[in-house]
Short mmCIF file of C-alpha atoms in Angstrom, two decimals:
data_model
loop_
_atom_site.label_atom_id
_atom_site.label_comp_id
_atom_site.label_asym_id
_atom_site.label_seq_id
_atom_site.Cartn_x
_atom_site.Cartn_y
_atom_site.Cartn_z
CA MET A 885 2.75 13.95 7.97
CA THR A 886 6.20 13.25 9.40
CA ASP A 887 7.97 9.95 10.07
CA GLU A 888 7.07 10.42 13.74
CA ASP A 889 3.39 10.88 12.88
CA TYR A 890 3.31 7.65 10.89
CA MET A 891 5.21 5.84 13.64
CA GLU A 892 2.53 7.00 16.09
CA LEU A 893 0.00 5.20 13.87
CA ALA A 894 2.16 2.08 13.94
CA LEU A 895 2.34 2.35 17.74
CA ALA A 896 -1.46 2.48 17.87
CA GLU A 897 -1.49 -0.81 15.95
CA ALA A 898 1.07 -2.29 18.36
CA ILE A 899 -1.17 -1.36 21.29
CA LYS A 900 -4.02 -3.31 19.65
CA ALA A 901 -1.73 -6.34 19.52
CA ALA A 902 -0.84 -5.98 23.21
CA GLN A 903 -4.53 -5.79 24.13
CA LEU A 904 -4.98 -9.19 22.47
CA GLY A 905 -1.97 -10.68 24.26
CA GLU A 906 0.17 -10.54 21.13
CA VAL A 907 3.72 -9.21 21.06
CA PRO A 908 3.07 -5.49 20.56
CA ILE A 909 4.42 -4.76 17.12
CA GLY A 910 2.52 -2.62 14.66
CA ALA A 911 3.06 -1.62 11.05
CA VAL A 912 1.70 0.98 8.65
CA LEU A 913 2.21 1.06 4.89
CA VAL A 914 2.19 4.50 3.28
CA HIS A 915 1.88 4.97 -0.48
CA GLN A 916 2.39 8.46 -1.87
CA ASP A 917 1.66 10.10 1.52
CA GLU A 918 -1.50 8.05 2.10
CA VAL A 919 -1.86 5.22 4.63
CA VAL A 920 -3.00 2.24 2.57
CA ALA A 921 -2.67 -0.55 5.13
CA ARG A 922 -2.28 -1.13 8.86
CA ALA A 923 -1.54 -4.32 10.75
CA PHE A 924 -0.27 -5.74 14.01
CA ASN A 925 1.15 -9.05 15.14
CA LEU A 926 -1.37 -11.90 15.12
CA ARG A 927 0.92 -14.91 15.49
CA GLU A 928 -0.75 -16.21 18.64
CA ALA A 929 -4.29 -15.65 17.37
CA LEU A 930 -3.67 -17.15 13.93
CA GLN A 931 -1.01 -19.67 14.98
CA THR A 932 0.94 -19.04 11.80
CA THR A 933 4.64 -18.24 11.66
CA ALA A 934 4.25 -15.50 9.10
CA SER A 935 1.67 -13.48 11.04
CA HIS A 936 4.13 -10.69 11.86
CA ALA A 937 2.88 -7.12 11.50
CA GLU A 938 5.15 -6.49 8.50
CA MET A 939 4.03 -9.61 6.64
CA LEU A 940 0.35 -8.82 7.23
CA VAL A 941 0.68 -5.18 6.16
CA ILE A 942 2.60 -6.20 3.03
CA ASP A 943 -0.17 -8.66 2.09
CA LYS A 944 -2.81 -5.98 2.63
CA GLY A 945 -0.77 -3.52 0.57
CA ASN A 946 -0.46 -6.05 -2.25
CA ASP A 947 -4.25 -6.46 -2.27
CA ILE A 948 -5.05 -2.76 -2.07
CA LEU A 949 -2.48 -1.66 -4.65
CA ASN A 950 -3.14 -4.74 -6.79
CA SER A 951 0.56 -5.47 -7.16
CA TRP A 952 3.27 -7.53 -5.56
CA ARG A 953 5.57 -4.54 -6.07
CA LEU A 954 5.10 -1.92 -3.40
CA ASP A 955 6.89 0.87 -5.25
CA ASN A 956 6.56 4.38 -3.86
CA CYS A 957 5.76 2.97 -0.42
CA THR A 958 7.26 3.46 3.00
CA LEU A 959 6.83 0.79 5.66
CA TYR A 960 6.68 1.99 9.25
CA VAL A 961 7.15 -0.68 11.92
CA THR A 962 7.65 -0.38 15.65
CA LEU A 963 10.42 -3.01 15.84
CA GLU A 964 13.38 -3.63 13.55
CA PRO A 965 12.41 -6.33 11.03
CA CYS A 966 13.44 -9.94 11.58
CA PRO A 967 15.05 -12.04 8.79
CA MET A 968 11.69 -13.25 7.47
CA CYS A 969 10.19 -9.77 7.34
CA ALA A 970 13.36 -8.24 5.89
CA GLY A 971 13.21 -10.83 3.12
CA ALA A 972 9.57 -10.01 2.40
CA ILE A 973 10.39 -6.29 2.32
CA LEU A 974 13.09 -6.96 -0.28
CA GLN A 975 10.81 -9.19 -2.33
CA ALA A 976 8.03 -6.58 -2.25
CA ARG A 977 10.52 -3.96 -3.49
CA ILE A 978 9.58 -1.55 -0.73
CA PRO A 979 11.96 1.38 -1.24
CA ARG A 980 11.93 2.80 2.32
CA VAL A 981 11.57 1.35 5.82
CA VAL A 982 11.33 3.32 9.05
CA PHE A 983 11.44 1.41 12.33
CA GLY A 984 11.22 2.30 15.99
CA ALA A 985 13.06 0.01 18.39
CA TYR A 986 16.23 -1.87 17.55
CA ASP A 987 16.14 -5.65 18.02
CA PRO A 988 19.50 -6.97 19.26
CA LYS A 989 18.19 -10.56 19.22
CA ALA A 990 16.71 -10.82 15.72
CA GLY A 991 17.11 -7.48 13.94
CA CYS A 992 18.06 -7.68 10.28
CA ALA A 993 18.16 -3.97 9.55
CA GLY A 994 21.45 -3.33 11.30
CA SER A 995 21.43 -4.92 14.75
CA ILE A 996 22.64 -8.41 13.79
CA VAL A 997 22.92 -8.08 10.03
CA ASN A 998 21.57 -5.59 7.54
CA LEU A 999 19.72 -7.44 4.82
CA LEU A 1000 17.92 -4.32 3.68
CA GLU A 1001 21.00 -2.37 2.58
CA ASN A 1002 23.06 -5.33 1.36
CA HIS A 1003 24.35 -4.50 -2.11
CA ARG A 1004 24.59 -8.17 -3.06
CA PHE A 1005 20.80 -8.25 -3.41
CA ASN A 1006 19.08 -6.79 -6.46
CA HIS A 1007 17.09 -4.39 -4.25
CA GLN A 1008 18.19 -2.18 -1.39
CA VAL A 1009 16.09 -0.17 1.01
CA ASP A 1010 16.48 3.37 2.29
CA LEU A 1011 16.48 2.71 6.02
CA LEU A 1012 15.82 4.87 9.06
CA GLY A 1013 15.90 3.33 12.55
CA GLY A 1014 15.20 4.62 16.01
CA VAL A 1015 12.15 6.76 15.23
CA LEU A 1016 10.22 7.05 18.51
CA ASN A 1017 12.65 4.44 19.82
CA GLU A 1018 11.84 5.09 23.49
CA ALA A 1019 8.08 4.71 23.07
CA CYS A 1020 8.44 1.59 20.90
CA SER A 1021 10.98 0.03 23.26
CA ARG A 1022 8.92 0.86 26.37
CA LEU A 1023 5.83 -0.83 24.94
CA LEU A 1024 7.77 -4.03 24.29
CA LYS A 1025 9.59 -3.98 27.64
CA ASP A 1026 6.38 -3.41 29.56
CA PHE A 1027 4.65 -6.23 27.67
CA PHE A 1028 7.38 -8.76 28.38
CA LYS A 1029 7.70 -7.64 32.01
CA LYS A 1030 3.96 -8.22 32.48
CA LEU A 1031 4.23 -11.60 30.77
CA ARG A 1032 7.07 -12.67 33.10
CA LEU A 1033 5.13 -11.54 36.17
CA GLU A 1034 2.02 -13.43 35.04
CA LYS A 1035 4.11 -16.55 34.46
CA LYS A 1036 5.72 -16.19 37.90
CA ASP A 1037 2.31 -15.67 39.52
CA SER A 1038 0.90 -18.77 37.82
CA GLN A 1039 3.90 -20.80 39.01
CA ILE A 1040 3.35 -19.58 42.58
CA ILE A 1041 -0.33 -20.51 42.39
CA SER A 1042 0.57 -23.92 41.01
CA LEU A 1043 3.07 -24.50 43.83
CA THR A 1044 0.48 -23.39 46.41
CA GLU A 1045 -2.12 -25.72 44.90
CA TYR A 1046 0.42 -28.55 44.90
CA LYS A 1047 1.21 -28.01 48.58
CA GLU A 1048 -2.49 -27.85 49.45
CA GLU A 1049 -3.18 -31.09 47.59
CA ASN A 1050 -0.30 -32.89 49.27
CA ASN A 1051 -1.24 -31.73 52.78
CA LYS A 1052 -4.68 -33.39 52.64
#
């Protein structure tokens, strides 16, 4: 399979997150050309800070491979990792990360800083960004657009209800 094929699998995970009302980010962990773990954001459902797709897929990979070291693995994720996830990637010794959309607000694989290729750390990552960028970006943009519209609609309903209550 190609990087694009694996990113398609990560996108499928991101769609599952969106269907649950979670920020649509998905991740797939591949070990020696075999998908060993899949995950998507569950921060809202679990109400835990670390419930990002990358963190969840790393935990699953640790369990499945019975090691904290994820040697010979590639992590595919639909959005550039944040500082927390980049740190976990370094700590797990994942040698390669492929991501879809760039994150100009929190990206730590090149957008704001690049923790994954920083030679001051004892581990660096082979990094490839922008794989299926348009599809990954579109999913996120559509999700946040829908969220803003829902918020606006609820504010309009609240204002209407307020006016109705005060006109009695």
